């Protein structure tokens, strides 16, 4: 039988008011979560496996510092050329019954990754991938899609590209705790940085984004090094747990312990759904997460 455990993560500062209100007013109906996708972009480096993290404004359910991602959009249902596992096969991998829902999550993951980093998991056929994503035309395309002026499927069709869904690996499904005012039902995926493509912030939108060593971030998790380095008013003086949400920290743990990116992606994971619960302990508010030994949280670190 898999080992099970319960982990506690501190409620981020920007959510403590909502946490206090939740306890004060008793049980209430939680807000309906929006469907979302997030992508763990990884690469191997001399200092160990790295992943791309970026700062997110506001009270994002993905965390103040998070992987690329966002909510599903109506345009994610539009026709696109599709390479890789069928939506039905993706539904099985994701543990859902509806292939259309699985398709939305996969399209949203690839679209959000492109918008936020420029990495485009697309090619002209099932064995070829776009080799370059630099230049003002690509940045302009990202900006137009992010603003809603152009659609992602239109970009793909105009350039004769299809989605390389075979490059994505499913990780886990996380639902924001009930007390939060903004909630996501997020499917996390992982992908290795494609050869010839570089990650970059969307001009005019991003404040900070970098490749970070998973092992180094975990080693410094109880310090304010990352928040201080980002240097924004709502990051300075905060630890990793206060900057991120539990799935981000757990992915960093797992990636830090992996023997390279390929090994990380090849690790078998159940189609688990994680639902953090708000609890009071030690005079503060915490997110309690029940984890399985087969999931992202199998590495036992932290509280």
PDB file of C-alpha atoms in Angstrom:
ATOM      1  CA  UNK A   1       0.000   0.000   0.000  1.00  0.00           C
ATOM      2  CA  UNK A   2       1.292   3.503  -0.736  1.00  0.00           C
ATOM      3  CA  UNK A   3       2.509   5.563   2.186  1.00  0.00           C
ATOM      4  CA  UNK A   4       0.216   8.396   3.113  1.00  0.00           C
ATOM      5  CA  UNK A   5       0.926  11.596   4.969  1.00  0.00           C
ATOM      6  CA  UNK A   6      -0.552  14.957   5.788  1.00  0.00           C
ATOM      7  CA  UNK A   7       1.482  18.075   5.075  1.00  0.00           C
ATOM      8  CA  UNK A   8       0.810  21.564   6.390  1.00  0.00           C
ATOM      9  CA  UNK A   9       1.621  24.671   4.363  1.00  0.00           C
ATOM     10  CA  UNK A  10       1.234  28.225   5.659  1.00  0.00           C
ATOM     11  CA  UNK A  11      -1.579  30.288   4.198  1.00  0.00           C
ATOM     12  CA  UNK A  12       0.043  33.067   2.097  1.00  0.00           C
ATOM     13  CA  UNK A  13      -0.223  36.584   3.565  1.00  0.00           C
ATOM     14  CA  UNK A  14      -2.642  37.778   0.865  1.00  0.00           C
ATOM     15  CA  UNK A  15      -5.104  34.995   1.782  1.00  0.00           C
ATOM     16  CA  UNK A  16      -5.008  35.313   5.570  1.00  0.00           C
ATOM     17  CA  UNK A  17      -7.905  37.770   5.646  1.00  0.00           C
ATOM     18  CA  UNK A  18     -10.092  35.346   3.702  1.00  0.00           C
ATOM     19  CA  UNK A  19      -8.995  32.506   5.983  1.00  0.00           C
ATOM     20  CA  UNK A  20      -9.923  34.461   9.100  1.00  0.00           C
ATOM     21  CA  UNK A  21     -13.294  35.413   7.619  1.00  0.00           C
ATOM     22  CA  UNK A  22     -14.013  31.783   6.716  1.00  0.00           C
ATOM     23  CA  UNK A  23     -13.585  30.666  10.312  1.00  0.00           C
ATOM     24  CA  UNK A  24     -15.453  33.657  11.734  1.00  0.00           C
ATOM     25  CA  UNK A  25     -18.564  33.124   9.627  1.00  0.00           C
ATOM     26  CA  UNK A  26     -18.665  29.333   9.796  1.00  0.00           C
ATOM     27  CA  UNK A  27     -19.353  26.966   6.919  1.00  0.00           C
ATOM     28  CA  UNK A  28     -20.281  28.683   3.678  1.00  0.00           C
ATOM     29  CA  UNK A  29     -20.698  27.498   0.151  1.00  0.00           C
ATOM     30  CA  UNK A  30     -17.318  27.763  -1.613  1.00  0.00           C
ATOM     31  CA  UNK A  31     -17.077  29.650  -4.863  1.00  0.00           C
ATOM     32  CA  UNK A  32     -17.075  27.514  -7.979  1.00  0.00           C
ATOM     33  CA  UNK A  33     -13.522  26.977  -9.252  1.00  0.00           C
ATOM     34  CA  UNK A  34     -12.511  27.939 -12.761  1.00  0.00           C
ATOM     35  CA  UNK A  35     -10.875  25.283 -14.881  1.00  0.00           C
ATOM     36  CA  UNK A  36      -7.171  25.968 -15.412  1.00  0.00           C
ATOM     37  CA  UNK A  37      -3.948  24.436 -16.676  1.00  0.00           C
ATOM     38  CA  UNK A  38      -0.349  25.000 -15.604  1.00  0.00           C
ATOM     39  CA  UNK A  39       2.907  23.759 -17.111  1.00  0.00           C
ATOM     40  CA  UNK A  40       6.124  22.862 -15.304  1.00  0.00           C
ATOM     41  CA  UNK A  41       8.809  23.782 -17.858  1.00  0.00           C
ATOM     42  CA  UNK A  42      12.052  21.964 -17.015  1.00  0.00           C
ATOM     43  CA  UNK A  43      15.608  21.619 -18.264  1.00  0.00           C
ATOM     44  CA  UNK A  44      18.845  20.012 -17.092  1.00  0.00           C
ATOM     45  CA  UNK A  45      21.691  22.259 -15.965  1.00  0.00           C
ATOM     46  CA  UNK A  46      25.081  21.865 -14.205  1.00  0.00           C
ATOM     47  CA  UNK A  47      23.456  22.778 -10.870  1.00  0.00           C
ATOM     48  CA  UNK A  48      20.719  20.183 -11.357  1.00  0.00           C
ATOM     49  CA  UNK A  49      17.218  20.238 -12.809  1.00  0.00           C
ATOM     50  CA  UNK A  50      15.817  23.721 -13.318  1.00  0.00           C
ATOM     51  CA  UNK A  51      12.283  24.980 -13.819  1.00  0.00           C
ATOM     52  CA  UNK A  52      10.892  28.279 -15.027  1.00  0.00           C
ATOM     53  CA  UNK A  53       9.138  30.350 -12.363  1.00  0.00           C
ATOM     54  CA  UNK A  54       7.458  33.720 -12.783  1.00  0.00           C
ATOM     55  CA  UNK A  55       5.826  36.349 -10.602  1.00  0.00           C
ATOM     56  CA  UNK A  56       2.053  36.718 -10.879  1.00  0.00           C
ATOM     57  CA  UNK A  57       0.234  39.888  -9.911  1.00  0.00           C
ATOM     58  CA  UNK A  58      -2.791  39.875  -7.643  1.00  0.00           C
ATOM     59  CA  UNK A  59      -4.166  36.921  -5.722  1.00  0.00           C
ATOM     60  CA  UNK A  60      -3.603  34.197  -8.284  1.00  0.00           C
ATOM     61  CA  UNK A  61      -4.768  30.696  -7.290  1.00  0.00           C
ATOM     62  CA  UNK A  62      -1.554  29.478  -8.943  1.00  0.00           C
ATOM     63  CA  UNK A  63       0.582  31.377  -6.412  1.00  0.00           C
ATOM     64  CA  UNK A  64       2.434  34.668  -6.341  1.00  0.00           C
ATOM     65  CA  UNK A  65       5.438  32.822  -7.771  1.00  0.00           C
ATOM     66  CA  UNK A  66       4.266  30.049 -10.051  1.00  0.00           C
ATOM     67  CA  UNK A  67       4.665  27.973 -13.156  1.00  0.00           C
ATOM     68  CA  UNK A  68       3.192  29.294 -16.419  1.00  0.00           C
ATOM     69  CA  UNK A  69      -0.550  28.788 -16.575  1.00  0.00           C
ATOM     70  CA  UNK A  70      -4.030  30.212 -16.387  1.00  0.00           C
ATOM     71  CA  UNK A  71      -7.712  29.534 -16.815  1.00  0.00           C
ATOM     72  CA  UNK A  72      -9.295  27.731 -19.741  1.00  0.00           C
ATOM     73  CA  UNK A  73     -10.704  30.016 -22.438  1.00  0.00           C
ATOM     74  CA  UNK A  74     -13.609  29.499 -24.831  1.00  0.00           C
ATOM     75  CA  UNK A  75     -11.114  29.591 -27.704  1.00  0.00           C
ATOM     76  CA  UNK A  76      -9.580  26.365 -26.383  1.00  0.00           C
ATOM     77  CA  UNK A  77     -12.541  24.519 -27.943  1.00  0.00           C
ATOM     78  CA  UNK A  78     -11.754  25.815 -31.439  1.00  0.00           C
ATOM     79  CA  UNK A  79     -10.414  23.354 -34.056  1.00  0.00           C
ATOM     80  CA  UNK A  80      -6.642  22.842 -34.184  1.00  0.00           C
ATOM     81  CA  UNK A  81      -4.363  20.356 -35.881  1.00  0.00           C
ATOM     82  CA  UNK A  82      -3.563  17.757 -33.239  1.00  0.00           C
ATOM     83  CA  UNK A  83      -0.524  15.495 -32.932  1.00  0.00           C
ATOM     84  CA  UNK A  84      -0.051  12.955 -30.161  1.00  0.00           C
ATOM     85  CA  UNK A  85      -2.479  11.039 -27.932  1.00  0.00           C
ATOM     86  CA  UNK A  86      -6.142  11.486 -28.771  1.00  0.00           C
ATOM     87  CA  UNK A  87      -8.376  13.505 -26.440  1.00  0.00           C
ATOM     88  CA  UNK A  88      -9.868  10.184 -25.313  1.00  0.00           C
ATOM     89  CA  UNK A  89      -6.403   8.907 -24.402  1.00  0.00           C
ATOM     90  CA  UNK A  90      -5.682  12.173 -22.598  1.00  0.00           C
ATOM     91  CA  UNK A  91      -8.943  11.812 -20.679  1.00  0.00           C
ATOM     92  CA  UNK A  92      -7.770   8.433 -19.417  1.00  0.00           C
ATOM     93  CA  UNK A  93      -4.379   9.864 -18.415  1.00  0.00           C
ATOM     94  CA  UNK A  94      -6.026  12.750 -16.585  1.00  0.00           C
ATOM     95  CA  UNK A  95      -8.622  10.574 -14.887  1.00  0.00           C
ATOM     96  CA  UNK A  96     -11.643  12.315 -16.425  1.00  0.00           C
ATOM     97  CA  UNK A  97     -14.615  10.899 -18.309  1.00  0.00           C
ATOM     98  CA  UNK A  98     -15.021  13.666 -20.874  1.00  0.00           C
ATOM     99  CA  UNK A  99     -12.500  13.784 -23.756  1.00  0.00           C
ATOM    100  CA  UNK A 100     -13.629  17.355 -24.529  1.00  0.00           C
ATOM    101  CA  UNK A 101     -12.642  18.451 -21.041  1.00  0.00           C
ATOM    102  CA  UNK A 102      -9.262  16.763 -21.395  1.00  0.00           C
ATOM    103  CA  UNK A 103      -8.768  18.480 -24.746  1.00  0.00           C
ATOM    104  CA  UNK A 104      -9.520  21.887 -23.221  1.00  0.00           C
ATOM    105  CA  UNK A 105      -6.929  21.378 -20.498  1.00  0.00           C
ATOM    106  CA  UNK A 106      -4.245  20.273 -22.974  1.00  0.00           C
ATOM    107  CA  UNK A 107      -4.895  23.162 -25.381  1.00  0.00           C
ATOM    108  CA  UNK A 108      -4.983  25.660 -22.517  1.00  0.00           C
ATOM    109  CA  UNK A 109      -1.677  24.324 -21.174  1.00  0.00           C
ATOM    110  CA  UNK A 110       0.085  24.773 -24.509  1.00  0.00           C
ATOM    111  CA  UNK A 111      -1.531  28.174 -25.112  1.00  0.00           C
ATOM    112  CA  UNK A 112      -0.681  29.550 -21.664  1.00  0.00           C
ATOM    113  CA  UNK A 113       2.893  28.272 -21.950  1.00  0.00           C
ATOM    114  CA  UNK A 114       3.269  30.128 -25.249  1.00  0.00           C
ATOM    115  CA  UNK A 115       1.682  33.342 -23.969  1.00  0.00           C
ATOM    116  CA  UNK A 116       3.774  33.521 -20.805  1.00  0.00           C
ATOM    117  CA  UNK A 117       7.137  32.132 -21.959  1.00  0.00           C
ATOM    118  CA  UNK A 118       7.146  32.009 -25.758  1.00  0.00           C
ATOM    119  CA  UNK A 119       7.762  28.248 -25.706  1.00  0.00           C
ATOM    120  CA  UNK A 120       5.540  26.781 -28.425  1.00  0.00           C
ATOM    121  CA  UNK A 121       4.825  23.051 -28.428  1.00  0.00           C
ATOM    122  CA  UNK A 122       3.808  22.901 -32.060  1.00  0.00           C
ATOM    123  CA  UNK A 123       5.165  21.745 -35.383  1.00  0.00           C
ATOM    124  CA  UNK A 124       4.213  21.050 -38.987  1.00  0.00           C
ATOM    125  CA  UNK A 125       3.932  17.301 -38.414  1.00  0.00           C
ATOM    126  CA  UNK A 126       3.927  14.686 -35.665  1.00  0.00           C
ATOM    127  CA  UNK A 127       7.725  14.357 -35.525  1.00  0.00           C
ATOM    128  CA  UNK A 128       8.858  17.971 -36.001  1.00  0.00           C
ATOM    129  CA  UNK A 129       8.881  20.829 -33.524  1.00  0.00           C
ATOM    130  CA  UNK A 130       9.236  24.552 -34.094  1.00  0.00           C
ATOM    131  CA  UNK A 131      12.968  25.254 -33.890  1.00  0.00           C
ATOM    132  CA  UNK A 132      12.961  28.959 -33.055  1.00  0.00           C
ATOM    133  CA  UNK A 133      10.666  31.272 -31.122  1.00  0.00           C
ATOM    134  CA  UNK A 134      12.673  34.491 -31.037  1.00  0.00           C
ATOM    135  CA  UNK A 135      12.017  37.759 -32.815  1.00  0.00           C
ATOM    136  CA  UNK A 136       9.543  40.634 -32.606  1.00  0.00           C
ATOM    137  CA  UNK A 137       6.914  38.802 -34.658  1.00  0.00           C
ATOM    138  CA  UNK A 138       6.633  36.059 -32.057  1.00  0.00           C
ATOM    139  CA  UNK A 139       6.445  38.540 -29.196  1.00  0.00           C
ATOM    140  CA  UNK A 140       3.743  40.451 -31.071  1.00  0.00           C
ATOM    141  CA  UNK A 141       1.797  37.221 -31.589  1.00  0.00           C
ATOM    142  CA  UNK A 142       1.999  36.430 -27.866  1.00  0.00           C
ATOM    143  CA  UNK A 143       0.806  39.924 -26.959  1.00  0.00           C
ATOM    144  CA  UNK A 144      -2.102  39.742 -29.409  1.00  0.00           C
ATOM    145  CA  UNK A 145      -3.230  36.375 -28.051  1.00  0.00           C
ATOM    146  CA  UNK A 146      -2.911  37.503 -24.432  1.00  0.00           C
ATOM    147  CA  UNK A 147      -4.966  40.626 -25.209  1.00  0.00           C
ATOM    148  CA  UNK A 148      -7.620  38.648 -27.058  1.00  0.00           C
ATOM    149  CA  UNK A 149      -6.934  40.447 -30.342  1.00  0.00           C
ATOM    150  CA  UNK A 150      -5.928  37.199 -32.061  1.00  0.00           C
ATOM    151  CA  UNK A 151      -6.653  33.601 -31.171  1.00  0.00           C
ATOM    152  CA  UNK A 152      -4.153  30.833 -30.574  1.00  0.00           C
ATOM    153  CA  UNK A 153      -5.827  28.472 -33.094  1.00  0.00           C
ATOM    154  CA  UNK A 154      -5.611  31.244 -35.707  1.00  0.00           C
ATOM    155  CA  UNK A 155      -1.866  31.562 -35.122  1.00  0.00           C
ATOM    156  CA  UNK A 156      -1.375  27.827 -35.517  1.00  0.00           C
ATOM    157  CA  UNK A 157      -3.450  27.650 -38.696  1.00  0.00           C
ATOM    158  CA  UNK A 158      -1.743  30.655 -40.273  1.00  0.00           C
ATOM    159  CA  UNK A 159       1.686  29.118 -39.728  1.00  0.00           C
ATOM    160  CA  UNK A 160       0.663  25.570 -40.628  1.00  0.00           C
ATOM    161  CA  UNK A 161       1.360  24.198 -37.166  1.00  0.00           C
ATOM    162  CA  UNK A 162      -0.274  21.500 -35.075  1.00  0.00           C
ATOM    163  CA  UNK A 163      -0.098  20.931 -31.338  1.00  0.00           C
ATOM    164  CA  UNK A 164       2.577  18.455 -30.222  1.00  0.00           C
ATOM    165  CA  UNK A 165       0.550  17.128 -27.305  1.00  0.00           C
ATOM    166  CA  UNK A 166       2.817  14.088 -27.075  1.00  0.00           C
ATOM    167  CA  UNK A 167       5.488  16.275 -25.458  1.00  0.00           C
ATOM    168  CA  UNK A 168       3.359  17.017 -22.383  1.00  0.00           C
ATOM    169  CA  UNK A 169       3.240  14.770 -19.335  1.00  0.00           C
ATOM    170  CA  UNK A 170       0.346  14.924 -16.860  1.00  0.00           C
ATOM    171  CA  UNK A 171       1.282  15.534 -13.231  1.00  0.00           C
ATOM    172  CA  UNK A 172      -1.674  16.149 -10.928  1.00  0.00           C
ATOM    173  CA  UNK A 173      -4.972  17.905 -10.340  1.00  0.00           C
ATOM    174  CA  UNK A 174      -5.229  20.564  -7.609  1.00  0.00           C
ATOM    175  CA  UNK A 175      -8.335  22.370  -6.426  1.00  0.00           C
ATOM    176  CA  UNK A 176      -7.947  25.612  -4.506  1.00  0.00           C
ATOM    177  CA  UNK A 177      -9.085  25.425  -0.872  1.00  0.00           C
ATOM    178  CA  UNK A 178     -12.759  26.278  -0.280  1.00  0.00           C
ATOM    179  CA  UNK A 179     -12.156  29.520   1.645  1.00  0.00           C
ATOM    180  CA  UNK A 180     -10.355  31.346  -1.183  1.00  0.00           C
ATOM    181  CA  UNK A 181     -12.190  34.091  -3.055  1.00  0.00           C
ATOM    182  CA  UNK A 182     -10.566  32.992  -6.328  1.00  0.00           C
ATOM    183  CA  UNK A 183     -10.460  29.265  -6.931  1.00  0.00           C
ATOM    184  CA  UNK A 184      -8.971  27.129  -9.702  1.00  0.00           C
ATOM    185  CA  UNK A 185      -9.410  23.479 -10.624  1.00  0.00           C
ATOM    186  CA  UNK A 186      -5.949  23.136 -12.129  1.00  0.00           C
ATOM    187  CA  UNK A 187      -4.376  20.364 -14.157  1.00  0.00           C
ATOM    188  CA  UNK A 188      -0.591  20.441 -13.920  1.00  0.00           C
ATOM    189  CA  UNK A 189       1.570  19.208 -16.793  1.00  0.00           C
ATOM    190  CA  UNK A 190       5.330  19.013 -17.373  1.00  0.00           C
ATOM    191  CA  UNK A 191       7.503  19.420 -20.450  1.00  0.00           C
ATOM    192  CA  UNK A 192      11.212  19.655 -21.217  1.00  0.00           C
ATOM    193  CA  UNK A 193      12.388  22.917 -22.797  1.00  0.00           C
ATOM    194  CA  UNK A 194      12.535  22.288 -26.579  1.00  0.00           C
ATOM    195  CA  UNK A 195      15.855  22.592 -28.377  1.00  0.00           C
ATOM    196  CA  UNK A 196      16.251  25.981 -30.055  1.00  0.00           C
ATOM    197  CA  UNK A 197      13.517  27.680 -28.049  1.00  0.00           C
ATOM    198  CA  UNK A 198      14.103  30.118 -25.195  1.00  0.00           C
ATOM    199  CA  UNK A 199      11.769  31.213 -22.416  1.00  0.00           C
ATOM    200  CA  UNK A 200      11.134  34.940 -22.023  1.00  0.00           C
ATOM    201  CA  UNK A 201       8.677  37.221 -20.254  1.00  0.00           C
ATOM    202  CA  UNK A 202       5.809  38.700 -22.227  1.00  0.00           C
ATOM    203  CA  UNK A 203       6.703  42.327 -22.885  1.00  0.00           C
ATOM    204  CA  UNK A 204       4.647  44.743 -20.820  1.00  0.00           C
ATOM    205  CA  UNK A 205       3.093  41.970 -18.733  1.00  0.00           C
ATOM    206  CA  UNK A 206       5.747  40.252 -16.655  1.00  0.00           C
ATOM    207  CA  UNK A 207       7.723  41.707 -13.746  1.00  0.00           C
ATOM    208  CA  UNK A 208      10.017  38.748 -13.062  1.00  0.00           C
ATOM    209  CA  UNK A 209      10.646  35.326 -14.532  1.00  0.00           C
ATOM    210  CA  UNK A 210      13.703  33.066 -14.315  1.00  0.00           C
ATOM    211  CA  UNK A 211      15.031  29.559 -14.585  1.00  0.00           C
ATOM    212  CA  UNK A 212      15.579  28.367 -11.012  1.00  0.00           C
ATOM    213  CA  UNK A 213      17.385  25.351  -9.602  1.00  0.00           C
ATOM    214  CA  UNK A 214      14.814  23.164  -7.868  1.00  0.00           C
ATOM    215  CA  UNK A 215      17.406  21.846  -5.395  1.00  0.00           C
ATOM    216  CA  UNK A 216      18.607  25.345  -4.496  1.00  0.00           C
ATOM    217  CA  UNK A 217      15.083  26.655  -3.964  1.00  0.00           C
ATOM    218  CA  UNK A 218      14.250  23.735  -1.682  1.00  0.00           C
ATOM    219  CA  UNK A 219      17.505  24.154   0.237  1.00  0.00           C
ATOM    220  CA  UNK A 220      16.652  27.837   0.819  1.00  0.00           C
ATOM    221  CA  UNK A 221      12.926  27.288   1.368  1.00  0.00           C
ATOM    222  CA  UNK A 222      12.931  28.557   4.951  1.00  0.00           C
ATOM    223  CA  UNK A 223      14.739  31.780   4.033  1.00  0.00           C
ATOM    224  CA  UNK A 224      13.432  34.864   2.252  1.00  0.00           C
ATOM    225  CA  UNK A 225      16.117  34.684  -0.451  1.00  0.00           C
ATOM    226  CA  UNK A 226      13.771  34.205  -3.425  1.00  0.00           C
ATOM    227  CA  UNK A 227      11.271  36.846  -2.331  1.00  0.00           C
ATOM    228  CA  UNK A 228      14.040  39.321  -1.593  1.00  0.00           C
ATOM    229  CA  UNK A 229      15.690  38.665  -4.951  1.00  0.00           C
ATOM    230  CA  UNK A 230      12.435  39.328  -6.811  1.00  0.00           C
ATOM    231  CA  UNK A 231      12.322  42.502  -4.772  1.00  0.00           C
ATOM    232  CA  UNK A 232       8.679  43.487  -5.139  1.00  0.00           C
ATOM    233  CA  UNK A 233       6.611  44.850  -2.236  1.00  0.00           C
ATOM    234  CA  UNK A 234       4.531  41.675  -2.015  1.00  0.00           C
ATOM    235  CA  UNK A 235       7.490  39.266  -2.255  1.00  0.00           C
ATOM    236  CA  UNK A 236      10.177  40.817  -0.062  1.00  0.00           C
ATOM    237  CA  UNK A 237      10.545  39.097   3.284  1.00  0.00           C
ATOM    238  CA  UNK A 238       8.515  36.033   2.303  1.00  0.00           C
ATOM    239  CA  UNK A 239       9.600  32.390   2.267  1.00  0.00           C
ATOM    240  CA  UNK A 240       8.982  29.932  -0.548  1.00  0.00           C
ATOM    241  CA  UNK A 241       5.818  28.577   1.107  1.00  0.00           C
ATOM    242  CA  UNK A 242       4.455  32.115   1.435  1.00  0.00           C
ATOM    243  CA  UNK A 243       5.172  32.911  -2.212  1.00  0.00           C
ATOM    244  CA  UNK A 244       3.796  29.747  -3.772  1.00  0.00           C
ATOM    245  CA  UNK A 245       0.918  27.301  -3.431  1.00  0.00           C
ATOM    246  CA  UNK A 246       1.443  23.697  -2.237  1.00  0.00           C
ATOM    247  CA  UNK A 247       1.652  22.071  -5.698  1.00  0.00           C
ATOM    248  CA  UNK A 248       4.502  24.392  -6.693  1.00  0.00           C
ATOM    249  CA  UNK A 249       6.548  23.566  -3.613  1.00  0.00           C
ATOM    250  CA  UNK A 250       5.833  19.842  -3.945  1.00  0.00           C
ATOM    251  CA  UNK A 251       6.872  19.812  -7.611  1.00  0.00           C
ATOM    252  CA  UNK A 252      10.113  21.572  -6.669  1.00  0.00           C
ATOM    253  CA  UNK A 253      10.755  18.885  -4.045  1.00  0.00           C
ATOM    254  CA  UNK A 254      10.185  16.073  -6.505  1.00  0.00           C
ATOM    255  CA  UNK A 255      12.247  17.747  -9.223  1.00  0.00           C
ATOM    256  CA  UNK A 256      15.092  18.434  -6.775  1.00  0.00           C
ATOM    257  CA  UNK A 257      15.293  14.725  -5.976  1.00  0.00           C
ATOM    258  CA  UNK A 258      15.059  13.494  -9.570  1.00  0.00           C
ATOM    259  CA  UNK A 259      18.039  12.298 -11.558  1.00  0.00           C
ATOM    260  CA  UNK A 260      17.450  14.702 -14.400  1.00  0.00           C
ATOM    261  CA  UNK A 261      14.428  15.961 -16.256  1.00  0.00           C
ATOM    262  CA  UNK A 262      13.779  12.811 -18.251  1.00  0.00           C
ATOM    263  CA  UNK A 263      13.680  10.764 -15.064  1.00  0.00           C
ATOM    264  CA  UNK A 264      11.292  13.289 -13.539  1.00  0.00           C
ATOM    265  CA  UNK A 265       8.913  13.128 -16.487  1.00  0.00           C
ATOM    266  CA  UNK A 266       9.123   9.341 -16.622  1.00  0.00           C
ATOM    267  CA  UNK A 267       8.075   8.930 -12.995  1.00  0.00           C
ATOM    268  CA  UNK A 268       4.690   7.200 -12.766  1.00  0.00           C
ATOM    269  CA  UNK A 269       1.937   9.180 -11.058  1.00  0.00           C
ATOM    270  CA  UNK A 270      -1.658   8.319 -10.248  1.00  0.00           C
ATOM    271  CA  UNK A 271      -4.430  10.543 -11.594  1.00  0.00           C
ATOM    272  CA  UNK A 272      -4.888  12.023  -8.123  1.00  0.00           C
ATOM    273  CA  UNK A 273      -6.994  15.006  -7.087  1.00  0.00           C
ATOM    274  CA  UNK A 274      -5.646  17.154  -4.236  1.00  0.00           C
ATOM    275  CA  UNK A 275      -7.945  19.398  -2.177  1.00  0.00           C
ATOM    276  CA  UNK A 276      -6.136  21.437   0.500  1.00  0.00           C
ATOM    277  CA  UNK A 277      -8.213  22.123   3.617  1.00  0.00           C
ATOM    278  CA  UNK A 278      -7.957  25.198   5.807  1.00  0.00           C
ATOM    279  CA  UNK A 279      -7.009  24.435   9.419  1.00  0.00           C
ATOM    280  CA  UNK A 280      -5.926  26.400  12.494  1.00  0.00           C
ATOM    281  CA  UNK A 281      -2.769  25.322  14.305  1.00  0.00           C
ATOM    282  CA  UNK A 282      -0.053  26.974  16.400  1.00  0.00           C
ATOM    283  CA  UNK A 283      -1.954  30.247  16.370  1.00  0.00           C
ATOM    284  CA  UNK A 284      -2.011  30.511  12.594  1.00  0.00           C
ATOM    285  CA  UNK A 285      -3.783  29.333   9.458  1.00  0.00           C
ATOM    286  CA  UNK A 286      -2.507  26.386   7.445  1.00  0.00           C
ATOM    287  CA  UNK A 287      -3.387  24.412   4.342  1.00  0.00           C
ATOM    288  CA  UNK A 288      -3.627  20.725   5.164  1.00  0.00           C
ATOM    289  CA  UNK A 289      -2.887  18.434   2.222  1.00  0.00           C
ATOM    290  CA  UNK A 290      -3.307  14.663   2.255  1.00  0.00           C
ATOM    291  CA  UNK A 291      -0.647  13.112   0.050  1.00  0.00           C
ATOM    292  CA  UNK A 292       0.057   9.656  -1.307  1.00  0.00           C
ATOM    293  CA  UNK A 293       3.540   8.176  -1.500  1.00  0.00           C
ATOM    294  CA  UNK A 294       3.028   7.818  -5.256  1.00  0.00           C
ATOM    295  CA  UNK A 295       2.287  11.489  -5.817  1.00  0.00           C
ATOM    296  CA  UNK A 296       4.329  14.660  -6.120  1.00  0.00           C
ATOM    297  CA  UNK A 297       4.523  14.857  -2.341  1.00  0.00           C
ATOM    298  CA  UNK A 298       6.323  11.573  -1.774  1.00  0.00           C
ATOM    299  CA  UNK A 299       9.478  13.410  -0.750  1.00  0.00           C
ATOM    300  CA  UNK A 300       9.059  14.147   2.939  1.00  0.00           C
ATOM    301  CA  UNK A 301      10.270  17.665   3.599  1.00  0.00           C
ATOM    302  CA  UNK A 302       8.979  20.649   5.520  1.00  0.00           C
ATOM    303  CA  UNK A 303       6.309  20.660   8.174  1.00  0.00           C
TER     304      UNK A 303
END
